[in-house]
mmCIF file of C-alpha atoms in Angstrom:
data_model
loop_
_atom_site.group_PDB
_atom_site.id
_atom_site.type_symbol
_atom_site.label_atom_id
_atom_site.label_comp_id
_atom_site.label_asym_id
_atom_site.label_seq_id
_atom_site.Cartn_x
_atom_site.Cartn_y
_atom_site.Cartn_z
ATOM 1 C CA MET A 1 15.584 5.536 -14.060
ATOM 2 C CA ASP A 2 16.246 8.463 -10.666
ATOM 3 C CA THR A 3 16.134 6.080 -7.718
ATOM 4 C CA GLN A 4 16.663 9.253 -5.435
ATOM 5 C CA ARG A 5 14.603 11.633 -6.366
ATOM 6 C CA ALA A 6 10.837 12.464 -4.444
ATOM 7 C CA MET A 7 7.552 13.137 -6.447
ATOM 8 C CA ARG A 8 5.768 15.965 -5.197
ATOM 9 C CA LEU A 9 2.547 15.195 -4.605
ATOM 10 C CA SER A 10 0.980 17.937 -6.406
ATOM 11 C CA GLU A 11 3.621 16.884 -9.160
ATOM 12 C CA TRP A 12 1.622 13.824 -9.621
ATOM 13 C CA VAL A 13 -1.866 14.203 -9.198
ATOM 14 C CA SER A 14 -1.004 17.172 -12.280
ATOM 15 C CA ARG A 15 0.010 14.353 -14.701
ATOM 16 C CA TRP A 16 -2.692 12.073 -12.998
ATOM 17 C CA GLN A 17 -5.999 13.172 -12.394
ATOM 18 C CA TRP A 18 -7.106 13.307 -16.035
ATOM 19 C CA ARG A 19 -7.558 9.641 -15.608
ATOM 20 C CA MET A 20 -8.918 10.303 -11.990
ATOM 21 C CA PRO A 21 -11.632 12.802 -11.852
ATOM 22 C CA ASP A 22 -12.492 11.959 -8.020
ATOM 23 C CA LEU A 23 -9.132 12.728 -6.562
ATOM 24 C CA VAL A 24 -8.935 16.075 -4.882
ATOM 25 C CA LEU A 25 -5.506 17.190 -3.773
ATOM 26 C CA HIS A 26 -6.155 19.679 -0.656
ATOM 27 C CA ASP A 27 -3.849 22.906 0.134
ATOM 28 C CA PRO A 28 -1.183 21.644 -2.597
ATOM 29 C CA ASP A 29 2.313 21.834 -1.301
ATOM 30 C CA GLY A 30 0.968 23.133 1.668
ATOM 31 C CA PRO A 31 1.791 21.707 5.361
ATOM 32 C CA ARG A 32 -2.201 20.557 5.076
ATOM 33 C CA GLU A 33 -1.602 18.458 1.968
ATOM 34 C CA CYS A 34 -3.708 15.343 1.560
ATOM 35 C CA LEU A 35 -5.827 13.259 -1.373
ATOM 36 C CA VAL A 36 -8.992 12.351 -1.054
ATOM 37 C CA ARG A 37 -11.652 11.036 -2.715
ATOM 38 C CA ALA A 38 -14.179 13.830 -3.881
ATOM 39 C CA GLY A 39 -17.026 14.203 -1.737
ATOM 40 C CA GLN A 40 -16.878 11.284 0.779
ATOM 41 C CA LEU A 41 -17.045 11.471 4.347
ATOM 42 C CA VAL A 42 -16.422 8.391 6.044
ATOM 43 C CA VAL A 43 -17.936 8.344 9.997
ATOM 44 C CA GLY A 44 -17.953 5.253 12.348
ATOM 45 C CA PRO A 45 -20.845 2.865 11.840
ATOM 46 C CA ASP A 46 -23.092 4.299 14.760
ATOM 47 C CA ALA A 47 -22.501 7.711 13.251
ATOM 48 C CA VAL A 48 -23.368 7.477 9.655
ATOM 49 C CA GLN A 49 -26.987 8.320 10.336
ATOM 50 C CA PRO A 50 -26.682 11.029 12.793
ATOM 51 C CA VAL A 51 -23.598 12.946 10.812
ATOM 52 C CA SER A 52 -26.239 12.421 8.012
ATOM 53 C CA ASP A 53 -28.798 14.470 9.287
ATOM 54 C CA GLU A 54 -26.876 16.676 11.187
ATOM 55 C CA LEU A 55 -25.731 17.449 7.550
ATOM 56 C CA ARG A 56 -28.585 16.545 5.670
ATOM 57 C CA ARG A 57 -28.983 19.822 3.216
ATOM 58 C CA TRP A 58 -25.504 18.866 1.864
ATOM 59 C CA VAL A 59 -25.371 15.038 2.170
ATOM 60 C CA ASP A 60 -26.680 13.445 -1.235
ATOM 61 C CA ARG A 61 -26.678 9.719 -0.239
ATOM 62 C CA ILE A 62 -25.107 6.963 1.453
ATOM 63 C CA ASP A 63 -23.520 4.550 -0.595
ATOM 64 C CA PRO A 64 -23.864 0.539 0.548
ATOM 65 C CA SER A 65 -20.240 0.845 2.233
ATOM 66 C CA GLY A 66 -21.614 3.344 4.409
ATOM 67 C CA ARG A 67 -19.452 6.491 3.292
ATOM 68 C CA ILE A 68 -21.700 9.702 2.932
ATOM 69 C CA ILE A 69 -21.571 11.525 -0.700
ATOM 70 C CA LEU A 70 -21.704 14.941 -0.552
ATOM 71 C CA ARG A 71 -23.931 16.973 -2.623
ATOM 72 C CA ASP A 72 -21.841 18.424 -5.692
ATOM 73 C CA GLU A 73 -21.364 22.043 -4.138
ATOM 74 C CA LEU A 74 -19.203 20.501 -1.222
ATOM 75 C CA ARG A 75 -17.486 17.886 -3.698
ATOM 76 C CA ASP A 76 -14.160 19.438 -3.422
ATOM 77 C CA ARG A 77 -14.698 20.368 -0.160
ATOM 78 C CA PRO A 78 -14.355 16.970 2.214
ATOM 79 C CA VAL A 79 -12.002 17.708 4.232
ATOM 80 C CA GLU A 80 -13.331 21.365 5.897
ATOM 81 C CA VAL A 81 -16.527 19.347 6.520
ATOM 82 C CA ALA A 82 -15.082 16.987 8.875
ATOM 83 C CA ALA A 83 -12.998 19.007 10.093
ATOM 84 C CA ASP A 84 -16.605 21.039 11.032
ATOM 85 C CA ILE A 85 -17.659 18.307 13.060
ATOM 86 C CA THR A 86 -14.733 16.400 14.307
ATOM 87 C CA ASP A 87 -15.808 17.372 17.743
ATOM 88 C CA ARG A 88 -19.053 15.674 17.813
ATOM 89 C CA TRP A 89 -17.704 12.783 15.962
ATOM 90 C CA PRO A 90 -15.384 10.697 14.364
ATOM 91 C CA ALA A 91 -15.294 12.017 10.806
ATOM 92 C CA ALA A 92 -12.601 12.427 8.277
ATOM 93 C CA PRO A 93 -12.117 12.204 4.211
ATOM 94 C CA ASN A 94 -11.767 9.506 2.391
ATOM 95 C CA HIS A 95 -8.387 9.455 2.021
ATOM 96 C CA VAL A 96 -6.399 8.390 -0.900
ATOM 97 C CA HIS A 97 -3.510 6.036 -1.011
ATOM 98 C CA ILE A 98 -0.892 5.504 -2.802
ATOM 99 C CA GLY A 99 1.802 2.518 -3.205
ATOM 100 C CA THR A 100 5.581 3.533 -2.090
ATOM 101 C CA PRO A 101 7.475 2.449 -4.619
ATOM 102 C CA ILE A 102 9.500 5.852 -6.202
ATOM 103 C CA MET A 103 6.744 8.065 -7.305
ATOM 104 C CA LEU A 104 9.459 8.526 -10.786
ATOM 105 C CA GLY A 105 10.252 4.799 -10.901
ATOM 106 C CA THR A 106 9.027 1.953 -13.066
ATOM 107 C CA PRO A 107 10.628 -0.917 -12.557
ATOM 108 C CA THR A 108 13.857 -1.869 -15.133
ATOM 109 C CA TRP A 109 13.441 -5.342 -16.210
ATOM 110 C CA ILE A 110 16.540 -7.375 -15.906
ATOM 111 C CA GLY A 111 15.947 -11.131 -16.754
ATOM 112 C CA GLY A 112 13.326 -13.579 -18.571
ATOM 113 C CA PRO A 113 11.173 -14.796 -20.070
ATOM 114 C CA GLU A 114 12.877 -17.828 -19.967
ATOM 115 C CA ILE A 115 13.101 -18.278 -15.550
ATOM 116 C CA LEU A 116 16.273 -20.010 -15.596
ATOM 117 C CA ASP A 117 18.113 -17.545 -17.329
ATOM 118 C CA ILE A 118 17.373 -14.766 -14.997
ATOM 119 C CA PRO A 119 20.716 -12.844 -14.757
ATOM 120 C CA GLY A 120 19.948 -12.070 -10.956
ATOM 121 C CA PRO A 121 19.459 -13.704 -7.188
ATOM 122 C CA ARG A 122 17.019 -16.254 -6.852
ATOM 123 C CA PRO A 123 14.805 -17.033 -3.373
ATOM 124 C CA PRO A 124 15.786 -20.255 -1.463
ATOM 125 C CA GLU A 125 13.348 -23.395 -1.857
ATOM 126 C CA PRO A 126 10.831 -23.685 -0.507
ATOM 127 C CA GLU A 127 10.331 -24.321 3.409
ATOM 128 C CA THR A 128 8.220 -25.753 5.303
ATOM 129 C CA TRP A 129 7.775 -23.969 8.542
ATOM 130 C CA ASP A 130 5.623 -25.725 11.512
ATOM 131 C CA PRO A 131 3.435 -24.016 12.744
ATOM 132 C CA PRO A 132 3.067 -21.561 9.966
ATOM 133 C CA VAL A 133 3.673 -17.501 10.438
ATOM 134 C CA THR A 134 1.092 -16.174 8.312
ATOM 135 C CA VAL A 135 1.764 -12.693 6.351
ATOM 136 C CA ALA A 136 -1.232 -10.508 5.076
ATOM 137 C CA VAL A 137 0.259 -8.987 2.300
ATOM 138 C CA LEU A 138 -2.394 -5.587 1.113
ATOM 139 C CA ASP A 139 -1.218 -4.921 -2.100
ATOM 140 C CA THR A 140 -1.813 -5.262 -5.748
ATOM 141 C CA GLY A 141 -2.148 -8.924 -6.076
ATOM 142 C CA LEU A 142 0.031 -11.282 -6.698
ATOM 143 C CA ASP A 143 0.606 -13.597 -9.891
ATOM 144 C CA PRO A 144 1.232 -16.951 -10.335
ATOM 145 C CA HIS A 145 5.179 -15.761 -10.803
ATOM 146 C CA PRO A 146 7.178 -19.253 -10.781
ATOM 147 C CA TRP A 147 9.150 -17.901 -7.709
ATOM 148 C CA PHE A 148 5.233 -18.964 -5.850
ATOM 149 C CA ALA A 149 3.856 -21.044 -8.207
ATOM 150 C CA ALA A 150 4.880 -24.307 -6.220
ATOM 151 C CA ARG A 151 3.878 -23.052 -2.924
ATOM 152 C CA PRO A 152 0.248 -24.474 -1.651
ATOM 153 C CA TRP A 153 -0.417 -21.325 -0.239
ATOM 154 C CA LEU A 154 -1.129 -18.849 -3.490
ATOM 155 C CA THR A 155 -4.472 -20.515 -3.666
ATOM 156 C CA GLU A 156 -5.807 -20.839 -0.730
ATOM 157 C CA TRP A 157 -7.215 -18.059 -0.322
ATOM 158 C CA GLY A 158 -7.964 -17.468 -4.354
ATOM 159 C CA LEU A 159 -6.132 -16.273 -7.212
ATOM 160 C CA HIS A 160 -5.441 -12.237 -7.347
ATOM 161 C CA PRO A 161 -3.414 -12.083 -10.674
ATOM 162 C CA GLU A 162 -2.127 -8.440 -11.279
ATOM 163 C CA VAL A 163 -3.751 -6.275 -13.633
ATOM 164 C CA LEU A 164 -1.276 -5.048 -15.902
ATOM 165 C CA ASP A 165 -3.187 -2.777 -18.237
ATOM 166 C CA HIS A 166 -6.243 -1.380 -16.651
ATOM 167 C CA ASP A 167 -7.076 1.175 -19.342
ATOM 168 C CA ILE A 168 -6.156 -1.128 -22.418
ATOM 169 C CA ASP A 169 -3.507 1.063 -23.972
ATOM 170 C CA GLY A 170 -1.209 -1.518 -24.743
ATOM 171 C CA THR A 171 1.190 -0.149 -22.272
ATOM 172 C CA PRO A 172 1.441 -1.451 -18.141
ATOM 173 C CA ASP A 173 0.246 0.912 -15.747
ATOM 174 C CA TRP A 174 2.157 2.861 -13.077
ATOM 175 C CA GLN A 175 2.054 0.179 -10.785
ATOM 176 C CA ALA A 176 1.441 -3.057 -12.411
ATOM 177 C CA GLY A 177 3.385 -6.160 -10.984
ATOM 178 C CA HIS A 178 3.786 -4.250 -7.605
ATOM 179 C CA GLY A 179 2.617 -6.855 -5.372
ATOM 180 C CA THR A 180 4.543 -9.607 -7.119
ATOM 181 C CA PHE A 181 7.788 -7.458 -6.076
ATOM 182 C CA VAL A 182 6.439 -7.040 -2.864
ATOM 183 C CA ALA A 183 6.072 -10.629 -1.971
ATOM 184 C CA GLY A 184 9.125 -11.780 -4.033
ATOM 185 C CA VAL A 185 10.955 -9.842 -1.814
ATOM 186 C CA LEU A 186 9.595 -11.011 1.709
ATOM 187 C CA ILE A 187 9.853 -15.272 0.384
ATOM 188 C CA SER A 188 13.525 -14.405 -0.481
ATOM 189 C CA ASN A 189 14.202 -13.521 3.381
ATOM 190 C CA ALA A 190 11.696 -15.997 4.814
ATOM 191 C CA PRO A 191 11.515 -18.758 2.041
ATOM 192 C CA GLY A 192 9.036 -20.684 4.797
ATOM 193 C CA VAL A 193 6.458 -18.004 5.667
ATOM 194 C CA THR A 194 2.569 -18.277 4.451
ATOM 195 C CA ILE A 195 1.590 -15.220 2.510
ATOM 196 C CA ARG A 196 -2.442 -14.159 2.675
ATOM 197 C CA HIS A 197 -2.117 -11.686 -0.407
ATOM 198 C CA HIS A 198 -5.300 -9.446 -0.859
ATOM 199 C CA ARG A 199 -5.891 -6.641 -3.639
ATOM 200 C CA VAL A 200 -6.644 -3.175 -1.876
ATOM 201 C CA LEU A 201 -4.054 -1.353 -4.965
ATOM 202 C CA SER A 202 -5.186 -0.455 -8.178
ATOM 203 C CA SER A 203 -2.547 -1.356 -10.852
ATOM 204 C CA MET A 204 -2.315 2.966 -10.718
ATOM 205 C CA GLY A 205 -1.001 2.232 -7.236
ATOM 206 C CA LEU A 206 -4.302 3.834 -5.333
ATOM 207 C CA THR A 207 -6.679 2.578 -2.757
ATOM 208 C CA ASP A 208 -8.174 4.958 0.226
ATOM 209 C CA ASP A 209 -9.283 4.343 3.496
ATOM 210 C CA THR A 210 -12.089 2.511 3.550
ATOM 211 C CA THR A 211 -10.676 -0.242 1.007
ATOM 212 C CA VAL A 212 -7.940 -0.669 3.414
ATOM 213 C CA ALA A 213 -9.961 -0.725 6.471
ATOM 214 C CA ALA A 214 -11.876 -3.510 4.768
ATOM 215 C CA ALA A 215 -9.030 -5.241 3.893
ATOM 216 C CA ILE A 216 -8.219 -5.879 7.240
ATOM 217 C CA ARG A 217 -11.668 -6.511 8.475
ATOM 218 C CA ALA A 218 -11.363 -9.785 5.415
ATOM 219 C CA THR A 219 -8.095 -10.773 6.391
ATOM 220 C CA ARG A 220 -8.470 -10.702 10.190
ATOM 221 C CA ALA A 221 -11.855 -12.734 9.981
ATOM 222 C CA ARG A 222 -10.215 -15.624 7.360
ATOM 223 C CA GLY A 223 -7.907 -16.967 10.415
ATOM 224 C CA HIS A 224 -5.003 -15.922 12.506
ATOM 225 C CA ILE A 225 -2.455 -13.401 10.953
ATOM 226 C CA ASP A 226 0.945 -12.843 12.348
ATOM 227 C CA ILE A 227 2.430 -9.882 9.847
ATOM 228 C CA THR A 228 -0.005 -7.195 7.809
ATOM 229 C CA LEU A 229 2.364 -6.108 5.451
ATOM 230 C CA ILE A 230 0.770 -2.199 3.987
ATOM 231 C CA THR A 231 3.187 -0.894 1.191
ATOM 232 C CA SER A 232 0.444 2.227 0.978
ATOM 233 C CA GLY A 233 -0.401 5.100 2.854
ATOM 234 C CA CYS A 234 -1.577 9.006 3.376
ATOM 235 C CA TYR A 235 -1.058 12.334 4.220
ATOM 236 C CA THR A 236 -4.171 13.740 6.319
ATOM 237 C CA ALA A 237 -4.839 17.832 6.229
ATOM 238 C CA ASP A 238 -4.326 17.036 10.804
ATOM 239 C CA ASN A 239 -1.653 14.611 10.529
ATOM 240 C CA ARG A 240 -3.773 12.264 12.863
ATOM 241 C CA CYS A 241 -4.053 8.950 11.497
ATOM 242 C CA PRO A 242 -7.765 8.378 9.377
ATOM 243 C CA PRO A 243 -9.691 7.063 12.345
ATOM 244 C CA THR A 244 -11.149 3.822 10.790
ATOM 245 C CA LEU A 245 -7.797 2.862 9.945
ATOM 246 C CA GLU A 246 -6.604 3.090 13.398
ATOM 247 C CA HIS A 247 -9.772 1.326 14.797
ATOM 248 C CA GLU A 248 -8.692 -1.569 12.315
ATOM 249 C CA LEU A 249 -4.767 -1.616 12.703
ATOM 250 C CA THR A 250 -5.327 -2.043 16.502
ATOM 251 C CA GLN A 251 -7.284 -4.706 17.106
ATOM 252 C CA GLY A 252 -5.539 -7.860 18.169
ATOM 253 C CA ASP A 253 -1.982 -8.999 18.413
ATOM 254 C CA THR A 254 -0.905 -8.629 14.267
ATOM 255 C CA VAL A 255 1.978 -7.100 13.979
ATOM 256 C CA VAL A 256 1.729 -4.099 11.755
ATOM 257 C CA VAL A 257 5.000 -3.442 9.347
ATOM 258 C CA ALA A 258 4.017 -0.587 6.794
ATOM 259 C CA ALA A 259 6.377 1.205 3.864
ATOM 260 C CA ALA A 260 7.161 4.795 5.479
ATOM 261 C CA GLY A 261 6.552 6.711 2.033
ATOM 262 C CA ASN A 262 8.762 8.627 -0.829
ATOM 263 C CA GLY A 263 8.125 11.911 -0.137
ATOM 264 C CA GLY A 264 11.431 12.643 1.247
ATOM 265 C CA SER A 265 9.684 14.631 3.912
ATOM 266 C CA SER A 266 9.110 14.025 7.995
ATOM 267 C CA ARG A 267 5.155 14.478 7.820
ATOM 268 C CA PRO A 268 3.391 11.574 9.129
ATOM 269 C CA PHE A 269 2.273 8.875 6.465
ATOM 270 C CA TRP A 270 -0.587 6.981 7.802
ATOM 271 C CA PRO A 271 -0.777 4.061 8.695
ATOM 272 C CA ALA A 272 3.535 3.659 9.457
ATOM 273 C CA ALA A 273 3.723 6.495 11.894
ATOM 274 C CA LEU A 274 0.956 4.631 14.082
ATOM 275 C CA ASP A 275 2.745 4.014 17.907
ATOM 276 C CA THR A 276 1.217 0.811 16.878
ATOM 277 C CA ALA A 277 3.122 -0.162 13.805
ATOM 278 C CA VAL A 278 6.422 -0.606 12.482
ATOM 279 C CA ALA A 279 7.232 2.049 9.432
ATOM 280 C CA VAL A 280 10.050 1.320 7.410
ATOM 281 C CA ALA A 281 12.068 3.605 5.578
ATOM 282 C CA ALA A 282 14.725 2.795 2.955
ATOM 283 C CA THR A 283 17.974 2.897 2.939
ATOM 284 C CA ASP A 284 20.894 2.840 0.014
ATOM 285 C CA GLU A 285 24.311 1.543 -0.725
ATOM 286 C CA THR A 286 25.835 3.644 2.049
ATOM 287 C CA GLY A 287 23.018 2.295 4.757
ATOM 288 C CA THR A 288 22.055 6.145 5.020
ATOM 289 C CA ILE A 289 18.160 7.282 4.656
ATOM 290 C CA ALA A 290 17.781 7.675 0.903
ATOM 291 C CA ALA A 291 16.806 10.637 -0.007
ATOM 292 C CA PHE A 292 13.517 10.299 -1.473
ATOM 293 C CA SER A 293 12.219 8.119 1.529
ATOM 294 C CA ASN A 294 10.369 9.623 4.376
ATOM 295 C CA ARG A 295 12.382 10.241 8.029
ATOM 296 C CA GLY A 296 11.234 11.589 10.965
ATOM 297 C CA PRO A 297 10.916 10.559 14.985
ATOM 298 C CA TRP A 298 7.957 7.897 13.958
ATOM 299 C CA VAL A 299 10.218 5.953 11.670
ATOM 300 C CA ASN A 300 11.403 3.010 13.659
ATOM 301 C CA ALA A 301 12.965 0.680 10.995
ATOM 302 C CA THR A 302 14.920 1.163 8.169
ATOM 303 C CA ALA A 303 16.213 -1.637 5.410
ATOM 304 C CA PRO A 304 17.622 -1.197 1.798
ATOM 305 C CA GLY A 305 15.051 0.364 -0.699
ATOM 306 C CA VAL A 306 17.021 1.274 -3.220
ATOM 307 C CA ASP A 307 17.371 -1.077 -6.304
ATOM 308 C CA VAL A 308 15.899 -3.814 -5.198
ATOM 309 C CA THR A 309 15.686 -6.863 -7.111
ATOM 310 C CA SER A 310 12.869 -9.315 -6.990
ATOM 311 C CA SER A 311 10.052 -11.131 -8.578
ATOM 312 C CA HIS A 312 8.372 -9.333 -11.766
ATOM 313 C CA VAL A 313 5.549 -9.571 -13.703
ATOM 314 C CA ARG A 314 5.309 -7.698 -17.111
ATOM 315 C CA LEU A 315 2.935 -7.304 -20.048
ATOM 316 C CA LYS A 316 3.663 -8.315 -23.217
ATOM 317 C CA THR A 317 3.535 -5.886 -26.157
ATOM 318 C CA GLY A 318 0.820 -6.069 -28.733
ATOM 319 C CA THR A 319 -2.332 -6.906 -26.123
ATOM 320 C CA GLU A 320 -4.120 -3.745 -26.680
ATOM 321 C CA GLY A 321 -7.908 -4.303 -26.400
ATOM 322 C CA VAL A 322 -7.331 -7.651 -23.852
ATOM 323 C CA ALA A 323 -9.832 -6.931 -20.656
ATOM 324 C CA PRO A 324 -7.650 -6.016 -17.348
ATOM 325 C CA GLY A 325 -6.540 -8.984 -15.562
ATOM 326 C CA THR A 326 -6.183 -11.583 -18.605
ATOM 327 C CA GLU A 327 -3.236 -9.515 -20.624
ATOM 328 C CA ALA A 328 -0.458 -11.626 -21.979
ATOM 329 C CA ARG A 329 2.472 -11.540 -19.558
ATOM 330 C CA GLU A 330 5.489 -12.935 -19.011
ATOM 331 C CA TYR A 331 7.935 -13.425 -15.762
ATOM 332 C CA GLY A 332 11.048 -12.504 -14.770
ATOM 333 C CA VAL A 333 12.761 -10.340 -12.223
ATOM 334 C CA ALA A 334 13.609 -6.588 -11.778
ATOM 335 C CA ARG A 335 14.762 -3.403 -9.805
ATOM 336 C CA TRP A 336 12.701 -1.360 -8.501
ATOM 337 C CA SER A 337 13.224 1.078 -5.656
ATOM 338 C CA GLY A 338 11.008 2.502 -3.031
ATOM 339 C CA THR A 339 10.282 2.527 1.127
ATOM 340 C CA SER A 340 7.795 -0.251 -0.697
ATOM 341 C CA PHE A 341 10.389 -3.182 -0.680
ATOM 342 C CA ALA A 342 12.277 -1.704 2.149
ATOM 343 C CA ALA A 343 9.167 -3.137 4.350
ATOM 344 C CA PRO A 344 9.069 -6.514 3.131
ATOM 345 C CA LYS A 345 12.525 -6.853 4.241
ATOM 346 C CA ILE A 346 11.086 -6.148 7.685
ATOM 347 C CA ALA A 347 7.958 -8.109 7.800
ATOM 348 C CA ALA A 348 10.347 -11.223 6.694
ATOM 349 C CA ASP A 349 13.133 -10.747 9.711
ATOM 350 C CA LEU A 350 10.208 -10.519 12.083
ATOM 351 C CA ALA A 351 8.564 -13.817 10.500
ATOM 352 C CA ASN A 352 12.083 -15.621 11.007
ATOM 353 C CA LEU A 353 12.087 -14.735 14.560
ATOM 354 C CA MET A 354 8.302 -15.782 15.132
ATOM 355 C CA ARG A 355 9.663 -19.123 13.457
ATOM 356 C CA GLU A 356 11.742 -19.590 16.206
ATOM 357 C CA GLY A 357 9.019 -19.326 18.575
ATOM 358 C CA HIS A 358 9.494 -15.511 20.081
ATOM 359 C CA THR A 359 5.982 -13.830 20.663
ATOM 360 C CA PRO A 360 5.317 -10.809 18.270
ATOM 361 C CA ASP A 361 6.359 -8.179 21.163
ATOM 362 C CA GLN A 362 9.353 -10.557 21.720
ATOM 363 C CA ALA A 363 10.305 -10.604 18.608
ATOM 364 C CA LEU A 364 9.687 -6.504 18.013
ATOM 365 C CA ALA A 365 12.067 -6.403 21.229
ATOM 366 C CA THR A 366 15.034 -8.343 19.743
ATOM 367 C CA HIS A 367 15.017 -7.251 16.188
ATOM 368 C CA SER A 368 17.330 -4.301 15.636
ATOM 369 C CA LEU A 369 14.914 -2.816 12.959
ATOM 370 C CA GLY A 370 17.931 -1.092 11.232
ATOM 371 C CA GLN A 371 19.757 1.910 12.335
ATOM 372 C CA PRO A 372 17.937 4.521 10.901
ATOM 373 C CA THR A 373 20.275 7.576 9.813
ATOM 374 C CA LEU A 374 18.379 10.499 9.157
#
């Protein structure tokens, strides 16, 4: 596996758009390149009706989530439509976010199915932290892997097992097992942390502004969250954070730790590039920024992100035709690369500081956050 090459977004879309026809790539390979949902506008709740009235000849409907759906004539132009009204309304296209293992990489299985025979690192024994430190992990879900199965938090918010083969073709999807891998990195470095897992990413590693914003609201409403860990993100045409994300992520005192992305670019990657977020780039074995990792003045933390070893779940062969989420699976460990796996290391470090009694601000001030070598 080439762990140092960044795949261009246009290359990724050309490979997968046949499976996801609602994707629109704006300004391919250009300075305003971004991936959006076809024909969707996202505006603030108070602006839905006024914007619909203003654009009425071009509006097909308002969907139950409040997104404005444009008519087919403007299906490929939500970026331009949003830009035309942003001087009057907080409007944006519905940006598509991509999970951040490297785009060319799939995990390399190195152990299993007998968990005791795995030739790799094992997490520390479970610890009980009192008071608890809670991390919301917004990802593909979390399987009852042996690393987590005995931990009481696993089922407290319900089970969200990984979907491994959504298209039922007998082969694992591109980011199947991503959330389980991320959680393994987190507990390997913070063994007493309480994880609140919430599925936002598909097994292909895709989500969007409205899905992530809704997940942030939902986790906040269910109880106190010390750290929110986000391992996906997007670019925008105007290099500004999507308004709906910025609004949700600047509420309260939760620390936001986000992967910086794997485009090998200095363009802001959202939500990591928010001033209020900790943007985590990936380093290689020499401690320098990995070639695939995003970098730039908005990146303020680094952690190892090349050939990281963690918990993994993989699809067993011969499962064609089984309903998504019920596929036969086996547990073990794997190696994977990406800023997705650097971010949970920083989240774990901050959780350990909070366990010692630091406030969120003190934890951020105390932690070195790595020394980015750009």
